[in-house]
């Protein structure tokens, strides 16, 4: 929808969100002069009462694009507890997604809305953050969400201001970032994207839930996550993740292929370090059918060289084939990463996530975001796995990816509040997609 159309919608809105009241799951009201769209499906129940219609109306004179606006059918009011099928539902959660008009989100949002991530009893509100440039596309995304009639999707709002969109977010999936352009130095990329994540960290700190879980996907994701958490001092640093689950999935696939087993037989795979070409896919602790990988795949040269490099550079090979970055598999891995936090980790297994290193038991430098093995009870939190082993090969590889992250950190000191940036990045510092 064009900006002019948006203005003609004249959103004379009274909007109130009362916290969980008695038996109501969530309650939100919005009023508009334009006719309200009709529900498309009986599963969605509109319960705008005459009492509500008499509520005070305020004129919103702000640019509607600055405010996250409920979209279409999602502007209707629902009494979730009025329907038999919703009586067992949990309290609605707010999921903010940046880069919401992009390819990764286009896969992810529909998975979130379907219930496959948070489960069939978890209603959700999607708060979509785009940019001025992508606003029309964002509306297109919202339209497709409308047309999908997801029962669990109770609210969708779109906006371009992180301070508005991140309001009360329980989850923030930070996908939007600038790709490295031609001739752009890595330091420039760190700076440009770092500024986005510094701003989003501040916004989360100001308006998100105090226990918001943050998943940074936009590259360079580890350092972006570090910048984000440094700018959000009121949110536990432990709540910030950078996505390395895609790398874990890639590693599992390659090990399965080599061993001639289906990939569900591969477990205990850790990705250590940075989501970059220095990442370390750990074959020392990994298992196939419960047996250490090195006992199943005896070709150590293959493990150390071909396997490791394949995982490190998979993103780049994919870009060559597709002409763009991985999107569907990234979205799937975001789903996996979230599910690993909201469901208990299978006994004896673990998952990889790049998290804050403070107090880590492996001797990895403190105060960076580093992919490590985690376990969760399914409460959104995690603990680092202690029973892992190291050998000289693994230690030396971990040192290299650690050095890279420490250099990235020095390069963004101006964005983390740690003084003047000094950019002495190692020459081989590259994203998986850069070859
Ligand atoms: C990936 O791993 O597929 C992406 O992070 C690649 C990239 O560099 O964008």
Tab-separated table of C-alpha atoms and ligand atoms in Angstrom:
chain	number	residue	atom	x	y	z
A	1	UNK	CA	0.000	0.000	0.000
A	2	UNK	CA	1.348	3.421	-0.922
A	3	UNK	CA	2.091	5.981	1.758
A	4	UNK	CA	-0.815	8.107	0.495
A	5	UNK	CA	-3.219	5.197	0.919
A	6	UNK	CA	-1.955	4.671	4.383
A	7	UNK	CA	-2.734	8.255	5.244
A	8	UNK	CA	-6.215	7.987	3.783
A	9	UNK	CA	-6.869	5.079	6.102
A	10	UNK	CA	-6.848	7.798	8.774
A	11	UNK	CA	-6.236	5.571	11.664
A	12	UNK	CA	-8.307	7.310	14.268
A	13	UNK	CA	-7.355	4.858	16.843
A	14	UNK	CA	-8.035	4.151	20.376
A	15	UNK	CA	-5.681	1.414	21.272
A	16	UNK	CA	-5.360	-0.129	24.620
A	17	UNK	CA	-3.678	-3.243	25.787
A	18	UNK	CA	-4.702	-4.362	29.202
A	19	UNK	CA	-2.606	-6.944	30.878
A	20	UNK	CA	-3.999	-10.370	31.401
A	21	UNK	CA	-7.381	-9.899	32.984
A	22	UNK	CA	-9.233	-12.688	34.766
A	23	UNK	CA	-10.016	-15.402	32.281
A	24	UNK	CA	-8.986	-13.424	29.225
A	25	UNK	CA	-5.787	-14.457	27.623
A	26	UNK	CA	-4.942	-11.141	26.115
A	27	UNK	CA	-7.046	-8.164	25.316
A	28	UNK	CA	-6.423	-5.519	22.758
A	29	UNK	CA	-8.687	-3.026	21.112
A	30	UNK	CA	-8.239	-0.849	18.125
A	31	UNK	CA	-10.811	1.316	16.441
A	32	UNK	CA	-10.714	2.681	12.984
A	33	UNK	CA	-12.994	4.815	10.831
A	34	UNK	CA	-12.548	2.434	7.987
A	35	UNK	CA	-14.891	-0.568	7.982
A	36	UNK	CA	-13.381	-3.443	9.863
A	37	UNK	CA	-12.594	-6.421	7.681
A	38	UNK	CA	-14.777	-9.439	8.207
A	39	UNK	CA	-13.289	-12.568	9.706
A	40	UNK	CA	-12.484	-15.087	7.001
A	41	UNK	CA	-13.088	-18.124	9.036
A	42	UNK	CA	-15.213	-19.163	11.937
A	43	UNK	CA	-12.115	-20.182	13.860
A	44	UNK	CA	-11.424	-16.481	14.263
A	45	UNK	CA	-14.030	-14.895	16.451
A	46	UNK	CA	-14.616	-11.163	16.422
A	47	UNK	CA	-15.983	-9.850	19.680
A	48	UNK	CA	-16.102	-6.084	19.328
A	49	UNK	CA	-18.937	-5.157	21.658
A	50	UNK	CA	-21.041	-1.995	21.629
A	51	UNK	CA	-19.429	-1.022	24.928
A	52	UNK	CA	-16.057	-1.146	23.269
A	53	UNK	CA	-17.187	0.929	20.316
A	54	UNK	CA	-18.115	3.739	22.704
A	55	UNK	CA	-14.594	3.896	24.048
A	56	UNK	CA	-12.706	7.172	23.696
A	57	UNK	CA	-11.116	7.815	20.362
A	58	UNK	CA	-7.876	9.717	19.901
A	59	UNK	CA	-6.670	11.076	16.614
A	60	UNK	CA	-3.306	9.763	15.601
A	61	UNK	CA	-1.599	12.596	13.776
A	62	UNK	CA	1.749	10.858	13.518
A	63	UNK	CA	3.068	9.379	10.315
A	64	UNK	CA	1.358	5.972	10.367
A	65	UNK	CA	4.562	4.356	9.091
A	66	UNK	CA	6.338	5.367	12.271
A	67	UNK	CA	3.908	3.464	14.469
A	68	UNK	CA	3.550	-0.291	14.300
A	69	UNK	CA	0.052	-0.723	13.040
A	70	UNK	CA	-2.128	-3.744	13.468
A	71	UNK	CA	-2.790	-5.204	10.076
A	72	UNK	CA	-6.176	-5.945	8.500
A	73	UNK	CA	-7.977	-8.868	10.086
A	74	UNK	CA	-5.528	-8.724	12.990
A	75	UNK	CA	-7.095	-5.420	14.072
A	76	UNK	CA	-10.180	-7.277	15.197
A	77	UNK	CA	-10.675	-7.978	18.869
A	78	UNK	CA	-10.826	-11.526	20.085
A	79	UNK	CA	-11.957	-13.079	23.277
A	80	UNK	CA	-9.729	-16.111	23.088
A	81	UNK	CA	-11.283	-17.832	26.070
A	82	UNK	CA	-14.756	-17.653	24.567
A	83	UNK	CA	-14.005	-20.491	22.185
A	84	UNK	CA	-13.875	-24.057	23.390
A	85	UNK	CA	-10.829	-24.912	21.307
A	86	UNK	CA	-8.785	-22.070	22.794
A	87	UNK	CA	-9.541	-22.728	26.459
A	88	UNK	CA	-6.309	-24.655	27.021
A	89	UNK	CA	-4.177	-22.065	25.282
A	90	UNK	CA	-1.292	-20.366	27.019
A	91	UNK	CA	-0.870	-16.642	27.454
A	92	UNK	CA	-0.058	-14.978	24.141
A	93	UNK	CA	3.596	-14.193	23.455
A	94	UNK	CA	4.988	-11.328	21.396
A	95	UNK	CA	7.547	-12.221	18.772
A	96	UNK	CA	9.393	-9.361	17.133
A	97	UNK	CA	11.138	-10.062	13.835
A	98	UNK	CA	13.485	-7.626	12.097
A	99	UNK	CA	14.186	-7.908	8.395
A	100	UNK	CA	10.626	-9.154	8.260
A	101	UNK	CA	10.200	-8.515	4.540
A	102	UNK	CA	13.293	-10.521	3.629
A	103	UNK	CA	13.708	-14.033	2.297
A	104	UNK	CA	14.575	-15.724	5.601
A	105	UNK	CA	11.562	-14.185	7.304
A	106	UNK	CA	9.365	-15.208	4.436
A	107	UNK	CA	10.012	-18.807	5.388
A	108	UNK	CA	10.207	-18.268	9.126
A	109	UNK	CA	7.043	-16.252	9.790
A	110	UNK	CA	4.763	-18.935	8.445
A	111	UNK	CA	6.444	-21.559	10.567
A	112	UNK	CA	6.024	-19.376	13.640
A	113	UNK	CA	2.379	-18.728	12.829
A	114	UNK	CA	1.618	-22.391	12.163
A	115	UNK	CA	2.512	-23.434	15.701
A	116	UNK	CA	5.418	-25.656	14.700
A	117	UNK	CA	7.847	-23.583	16.759
A	118	UNK	CA	6.082	-22.794	20.024
A	119	UNK	CA	3.514	-25.553	19.952
A	120	UNK	CA	-0.208	-25.953	19.250
A	121	UNK	CA	-1.378	-24.225	22.437
A	122	UNK	CA	0.704	-21.092	22.158
A	123	UNK	CA	-1.045	-18.113	20.546
A	124	UNK	CA	1.361	-15.543	19.175
A	125	UNK	CA	1.528	-11.914	18.137
A	126	UNK	CA	3.969	-11.109	15.346
A	127	UNK	CA	5.569	-7.677	15.423
A	128	UNK	CA	7.295	-7.102	12.142
A	129	UNK	CA	10.091	-4.596	11.733
A	130	UNK	CA	10.991	-3.378	8.271
A	131	UNK	CA	12.536	-0.316	6.766
A	132	UNK	CA	11.115	2.675	4.916
A	133	UNK	CA	12.235	1.003	1.700
A	134	UNK	CA	10.679	-2.372	2.490
A	135	UNK	CA	7.418	-1.114	3.941
A	136	UNK	CA	5.230	-2.135	1.017
A	137	UNK	CA	6.787	-5.590	0.994
A	138	UNK	CA	6.073	-5.783	4.709
A	139	UNK	CA	2.427	-5.135	3.965
A	140	UNK	CA	2.578	-7.928	1.407
A	141	UNK	CA	3.904	-10.265	4.103
A	142	UNK	CA	1.090	-9.223	6.449
A	143	UNK	CA	-1.458	-9.846	3.695
A	144	UNK	CA	-0.125	-13.356	3.152
A	145	UNK	CA	-0.288	-14.002	6.885
A	146	UNK	CA	-3.924	-12.845	6.833
A	147	UNK	CA	-4.723	-15.136	3.947
A	148	UNK	CA	-3.191	-18.129	5.691
A	149	UNK	CA	-5.882	-18.232	8.423
A	150	UNK	CA	-3.537	-19.489	11.133
A	151	UNK	CA	-5.648	-20.064	14.277
A	152	UNK	CA	-2.738	-19.348	16.631
A	153	UNK	CA	-1.787	-16.072	14.997
A	154	UNK	CA	-3.812	-13.499	16.911
A	155	UNK	CA	-2.046	-10.246	16.147
A	156	UNK	CA	0.215	-8.913	13.432
A	157	UNK	CA	1.615	-5.428	13.453
A	158	UNK	CA	4.120	-3.826	11.131
A	159	UNK	CA	6.384	-0.848	11.604
A	160	UNK	CA	9.764	0.694	10.960
A	161	UNK	CA	10.632	1.999	14.418
A	162	UNK	CA	12.359	-0.566	16.646
A	163	UNK	CA	11.238	1.271	19.788
A	164	UNK	CA	7.614	0.713	18.765
A	165	UNK	CA	7.903	-2.738	17.264
A	166	UNK	CA	9.927	-4.251	20.132
A	167	UNK	CA	7.396	-3.132	22.760
A	168	UNK	CA	6.838	-6.045	25.204
A	169	UNK	CA	8.664	-8.487	22.923
A	170	UNK	CA	9.180	-11.897	24.532
A	171	UNK	CA	11.338	-12.998	21.612
A	172	UNK	CA	13.319	-10.811	19.237
A	173	UNK	CA	14.542	-12.512	16.085
A	174	UNK	CA	16.994	-10.065	14.567
A	175	UNK	CA	17.388	-11.075	10.978
A	176	UNK	CA	17.736	-7.788	9.113
A	177	UNK	CA	21.284	-6.721	8.272
A	178	UNK	CA	23.090	-5.262	5.316
A	179	UNK	CA	24.966	-7.738	3.123
A	180	UNK	CA	28.585	-6.930	2.344
A	181	UNK	CA	28.619	-4.866	-0.842
A	182	UNK	CA	31.305	-4.787	-3.550
A	183	UNK	CA	34.560	-3.258	-2.342
A	184	UNK	CA	33.298	-3.062	1.236
A	185	UNK	CA	35.934	-3.882	3.838
A	186	UNK	CA	34.937	-6.264	6.608
A	187	UNK	CA	35.528	-3.458	9.080
A	188	UNK	CA	32.938	-1.372	7.182
A	189	UNK	CA	30.445	-4.224	7.366
A	190	UNK	CA	31.042	-4.599	11.101
A	191	UNK	CA	30.494	-0.889	11.545
A	192	UNK	CA	27.363	-0.556	9.381
A	193	UNK	CA	25.627	-3.586	10.801
A	194	UNK	CA	26.993	-2.888	14.259
A	195	UNK	CA	25.192	0.430	14.275
A	196	UNK	CA	21.908	-1.297	13.444
A	197	UNK	CA	22.401	-3.762	16.303
A	198	UNK	CA	23.495	-1.077	18.762
A	199	UNK	CA	20.272	0.775	18.038
A	200	UNK	CA	18.172	-2.361	18.292
A	201	UNK	CA	19.884	-3.271	21.575
A	202	UNK	CA	18.936	0.136	22.959
A	203	UNK	CA	15.372	-0.308	21.762
A	204	UNK	CA	15.112	-3.759	23.355
A	205	UNK	CA	16.530	-2.385	26.566
A	206	UNK	CA	13.945	0.367	26.594
A	207	UNK	CA	10.752	-1.461	25.657
A	208	UNK	CA	11.061	-5.258	25.431
A	209	UNK	CA	10.105	-7.779	28.106
A	210	UNK	CA	12.806	-7.854	30.809
A	211	UNK	CA	13.391	-11.509	29.993
A	212	UNK	CA	13.263	-11.202	26.199
A	213	UNK	CA	15.200	-13.885	24.353
A	214	UNK	CA	17.170	-12.446	21.473
A	215	UNK	CA	18.333	-14.458	18.461
A	216	UNK	CA	20.724	-12.573	16.186
A	217	UNK	CA	20.855	-13.877	12.643
A	218	UNK	CA	22.080	-10.862	10.665
A	219	UNK	CA	25.793	-11.170	9.945
A	220	UNK	CA	28.383	-10.942	11.362
A	221	UNK	CA	25.996	-12.427	13.911
A	222	UNK	CA	28.332	-13.147	16.862
A	223	UNK	CA	29.668	-9.621	17.030
A	224	UNK	CA	26.285	-8.107	16.229
A	225	UNK	CA	24.908	-10.047	19.207
A	226	UNK	CA	27.741	-8.735	21.392
A	227	UNK	CA	26.991	-5.161	20.313
A	228	UNK	CA	23.291	-5.718	20.907
A	229	UNK	CA	23.719	-7.085	24.429
A	230	UNK	CA	26.189	-4.349	25.386
A	231	UNK	CA	23.553	-1.808	24.430
A	232	UNK	CA	20.895	-3.589	26.476
A	233	UNK	CA	22.356	-3.618	29.992
A	234	UNK	CA	18.983	-4.240	31.662
A	235	UNK	CA	18.454	-7.515	29.826
A	236	UNK	CA	20.470	-10.554	30.992
A	237	UNK	CA	23.458	-11.060	28.657
A	238	UNK	CA	22.674	-14.755	28.820
A	239	UNK	CA	19.477	-14.137	26.849
A	240	UNK	CA	21.351	-13.194	23.667
A	241	UNK	CA	22.124	-15.805	21.030
A	242	UNK	CA	23.792	-15.663	17.646
A	243	UNK	CA	22.639	-18.330	15.230
A	244	UNK	CA	25.082	-21.185	14.622
A	245	UNK	CA	22.422	-23.849	14.429
A	246	UNK	CA	22.562	-23.768	10.648
A	247	UNK	CA	26.244	-24.724	10.882
A	248	UNK	CA	25.391	-27.545	13.287
A	249	UNK	CA	22.757	-28.838	10.888
A	250	UNK	CA	25.209	-28.644	7.992
A	251	UNK	CA	27.804	-30.572	10.012
A	252	UNK	CA	25.282	-33.280	10.927
A	253	UNK	CA	24.336	-33.692	7.303
A	254	UNK	CA	27.946	-34.103	6.144
A	255	UNK	CA	28.764	-36.615	8.901
A	256	UNK	CA	25.651	-38.623	8.082
A	257	UNK	CA	26.520	-38.633	4.408
A	258	UNK	CA	30.048	-39.882	5.047
A	259	UNK	CA	28.904	-42.564	7.495
A	260	UNK	CA	26.022	-43.659	5.281
A	261	UNK	CA	23.369	-43.131	7.950
A	262	UNK	CA	20.333	-40.907	8.097
A	263	UNK	CA	21.102	-37.596	9.775
A	264	UNK	CA	18.873	-38.246	12.771
A	265	UNK	CA	21.531	-40.722	13.938
A	266	UNK	CA	24.067	-37.925	14.402
A	267	UNK	CA	24.129	-36.244	17.818
A	268	UNK	CA	26.308	-34.179	20.152
A	269	UNK	CA	27.586	-31.910	17.396
A	270	UNK	CA	29.071	-28.655	18.620
A	271	UNK	CA	29.977	-25.710	16.477
A	272	UNK	CA	32.604	-23.740	18.377
A	273	UNK	CA	33.205	-20.057	17.857
A	274	UNK	CA	32.259	-17.654	15.144
A	275	UNK	CA	29.664	-18.036	12.389
A	276	UNK	CA	32.457	-17.537	9.884
A	277	UNK	CA	34.974	-19.605	7.998
A	278	UNK	CA	36.983	-20.060	11.228
A	279	UNK	CA	34.113	-21.879	12.976
A	280	UNK	CA	35.021	-25.288	14.378
A	281	UNK	CA	32.648	-28.190	13.719
A	282	UNK	CA	33.583	-30.562	16.547
A	283	UNK	CA	33.916	-34.180	15.404
A	284	UNK	CA	35.743	-35.212	18.585
A	285	UNK	CA	32.651	-35.099	20.797
A	286	UNK	CA	30.083	-35.818	18.078
A	287	UNK	CA	28.400	-39.225	17.911
A	288	UNK	CA	26.813	-41.412	15.275
A	289	UNK	CA	24.306	-43.930	16.639
A	290	UNK	CA	25.701	-43.090	20.083
A	291	UNK	CA	29.273	-44.031	19.063
A	292	UNK	CA	32.038	-41.393	18.830
A	293	UNK	CA	32.342	-40.156	15.264
A	294	UNK	CA	36.070	-40.932	15.166
A	295	UNK	CA	35.272	-44.617	15.774
A	296	UNK	CA	32.776	-44.629	12.926
A	297	UNK	CA	34.630	-42.412	10.458
A	298	UNK	CA	38.282	-43.425	10.761
A	299	UNK	CA	39.483	-41.033	8.057
A	300	UNK	CA	40.906	-38.290	10.305
A	301	UNK	CA	42.299	-36.365	7.353
A	302	UNK	CA	38.783	-36.137	5.904
A	303	UNK	CA	37.394	-34.961	9.253
A	304	UNK	CA	40.087	-32.345	9.792
A	305	UNK	CA	40.172	-31.013	6.268
A	306	UNK	CA	37.338	-31.808	3.884
A	307	UNK	CA	34.542	-32.057	6.445
A	308	UNK	CA	35.641	-29.016	8.401
A	309	UNK	CA	36.059	-26.839	5.326
A	310	UNK	CA	32.798	-28.016	3.805
A	311	UNK	CA	30.863	-26.887	6.873
A	312	UNK	CA	32.799	-23.629	7.178
A	313	UNK	CA	32.208	-22.685	3.551
A	314	UNK	CA	28.805	-24.221	2.900
A	315	UNK	CA	27.138	-20.799	2.876
A	316	UNK	CA	29.429	-19.619	0.075
A	317	UNK	CA	28.866	-22.693	-2.090
A	318	UNK	CA	25.158	-22.169	-1.658
A	319	UNK	CA	25.373	-18.535	-2.692
A	320	UNK	CA	27.164	-19.609	-5.871
A	321	UNK	CA	24.341	-22.031	-6.710
A	322	UNK	CA	21.430	-19.835	-5.675
A	323	UNK	CA	22.827	-16.405	-6.394
A	324	UNK	CA	21.785	-15.394	-2.889
A	325	UNK	CA	22.283	-16.432	0.727
A	326	UNK	CA	20.602	-19.458	2.224
A	327	UNK	CA	17.097	-18.554	3.307
A	328	UNK	CA	14.916	-21.644	3.795
A	329	UNK	CA	17.557	-23.655	5.665
A	330	UNK	CA	18.401	-20.607	7.767
A	331	UNK	CA	14.732	-20.261	8.713
A	332	UNK	CA	14.572	-23.965	9.568
A	333	UNK	CA	17.645	-23.605	11.761
A	334	UNK	CA	16.100	-20.620	13.567
A	335	UNK	CA	13.107	-22.848	14.280
A	336	UNK	CA	15.462	-25.568	15.553
A	337	UNK	CA	17.335	-23.047	17.697
A	338	UNK	CA	14.161	-21.731	19.326
A	339	UNK	CA	12.703	-25.189	19.798
A	340	UNK	CA	15.915	-26.236	21.518
A	341	UNK	CA	15.266	-23.539	24.103
A	342	UNK	CA	11.556	-24.178	24.607
A	343	UNK	CA	11.673	-27.973	24.743
A	344	UNK	CA	13.904	-30.068	27.007
A	345	UNK	CA	17.118	-31.243	25.337
A	346	UNK	CA	17.014	-35.015	24.719
A	347	UNK	CA	18.950	-36.871	27.405
A	348	UNK	CA	22.700	-36.914	26.750
A	349	UNK	CA	22.510	-34.643	23.727
A	350	UNK	CA	23.105	-30.910	23.296
A	351	UNK	CA	22.787	-28.147	20.737
A	352	UNK	CA	25.027	-25.320	19.562
A	353	UNK	CA	24.314	-21.679	20.105
A	354	UNK	CA	26.614	-18.686	20.146
A	355	UNK	CA	26.166	-17.197	23.606
A	356	UNK	CA	27.931	-14.869	25.993
A	357	UNK	CA	31.153	-16.422	27.302
A	358	UNK	CA	31.153	-14.962	30.839
A	359	UNK	CA	31.901	-17.816	33.262
A	360	UNK	CA	32.285	-20.471	30.565
A	361	UNK	CA	33.970	-23.708	31.736
A	362	UNK	CA	36.184	-24.134	28.644
A	363	UNK	CA	38.752	-21.381	29.191
A	364	UNK	CA	37.410	-19.377	26.249
A	365	UNK	CA	38.007	-15.630	26.528
A	366	UNK	CA	35.334	-13.877	28.556
A	367	UNK	CA	33.075	-11.166	27.152
A	368	UNK	CA	32.516	-12.364	23.594
A	369	UNK	CA	29.661	-14.243	21.914
A	370	UNK	CA	30.967	-17.704	21.058
A	371	UNK	CA	29.211	-20.810	19.844
A	372	UNK	CA	29.307	-23.525	22.495
A	373	UNK	CA	27.365	-26.662	23.472
A	374	UNK	CA	24.170	-25.919	25.423
A	375	UNK	CA	21.404	-27.846	27.123
A	376	UNK	CA	17.969	-26.575	28.056
A	377	UNK	CA	15.207	-27.675	30.400
A	378	UNK	CA	12.783	-26.189	27.902
A	379	UNK	CA	12.151	-23.011	29.863
A	380	UNK	CA	13.824	-20.685	27.356
A	381	UNK	CA	17.049	-20.747	29.348
A	382	UNK	CA	20.112	-22.986	28.873
A	383	UNK	CA	23.271	-24.143	30.565
A	384	UNK	CA	26.653	-24.868	29.042
A	385	UNK	CA	27.570	-28.541	28.751
A	386	UNK	CA	30.491	-29.509	30.978
A	387	UNK	CA	31.217	-33.062	29.871
A	388	UNK	CA	33.047	-32.361	26.621
A	389	UNK	CA	36.597	-33.382	25.781
A	390	UNK	CA	39.346	-31.519	23.940
A	391	UNK	CA	42.473	-32.549	22.073
A	392	UNK	CA	45.266	-30.417	20.637
A	393	UNK	CA	43.587	-30.120	17.242
A	394	UNK	CA	40.312	-28.908	18.734
A	395	UNK	CA	42.051	-26.514	21.137
A	396	UNK	CA	44.148	-24.946	18.386
A	397	UNK	CA	41.128	-24.474	16.118
A	398	UNK	CA	39.132	-22.947	18.963
A	399	UNK	CA	42.008	-20.518	19.616
A	400	UNK	CA	41.882	-19.359	16.021
A	401	UNK	CA	38.154	-18.607	15.965
A	402	UNK	CA	38.482	-17.002	19.412
A	403	UNK	CA	41.256	-14.716	18.078
A	404	UNK	CA	38.984	-13.710	15.222
A	405	UNK	CA	36.136	-12.809	17.567
A	406	UNK	CA	38.455	-10.852	19.849
A	407	UNK	CA	39.658	-8.894	16.815
A	408	UNK	CA	36.054	-8.248	15.744
A	409	UNK	CA	35.335	-7.031	19.257
A	410	UNK	CA	38.233	-4.550	19.139
A	411	UNK	CA	36.894	-3.366	15.809
A	412	UNK	CA	33.509	-2.411	17.295
A	413	UNK	CA	34.694	-0.950	20.597
A	414	UNK	CA	33.006	2.337	19.625
A	415	UNK	CA	29.672	0.497	19.531
A	416	UNK	CA	30.035	-1.491	22.747
A	417	UNK	CA	30.999	1.471	24.921
A	418	UNK	CA	34.571	0.234	25.257
A	419	UNK	CA	36.476	3.131	23.775
A	420	UNK	CA	38.132	3.649	20.444
A	421	UNK	CA	37.895	0.929	17.833
A	422	UNK	CA	41.098	-0.691	16.647
A	423	UNK	CA	40.585	-2.829	13.573
A	424	UNK	CA	43.296	-5.456	13.203
A	425	UNK	CA	41.182	-8.212	11.706
A	426	UNK	CA	42.975	-11.435	10.719
A	427	UNK	CA	43.273	-11.738	6.928
A	428	UNK	CA	41.153	-14.885	6.759
A	429	UNK	CA	38.197	-13.329	8.542
A	430	UNK	CA	35.232	-14.119	6.334
A	431	UNK	CA	31.558	-14.920	6.623
A	432	UNK	CA	30.562	-18.413	5.499
A	433	UNK	CA	29.186	-16.793	2.357
A	434	UNK	CA	32.370	-14.998	1.432
A	435	UNK	CA	34.922	-17.013	-0.520
B	1	LIG	C1	25.174	-18.806	5.606
B	1	LIG	O1	25.845	-19.388	6.476
B	1	LIG	O2	24.542	-19.417	4.736
B	1	LIG	C2	25.181	-17.322	5.568
B	1	LIG	O3	25.539	-16.807	6.805
B	1	LIG	C3	26.094	-16.920	4.483
B	1	LIG	C4	26.437	-15.471	4.435
B	1	LIG	O4	27.618	-15.170	4.563
B	1	LIG	O5	25.521	-14.658	4.275
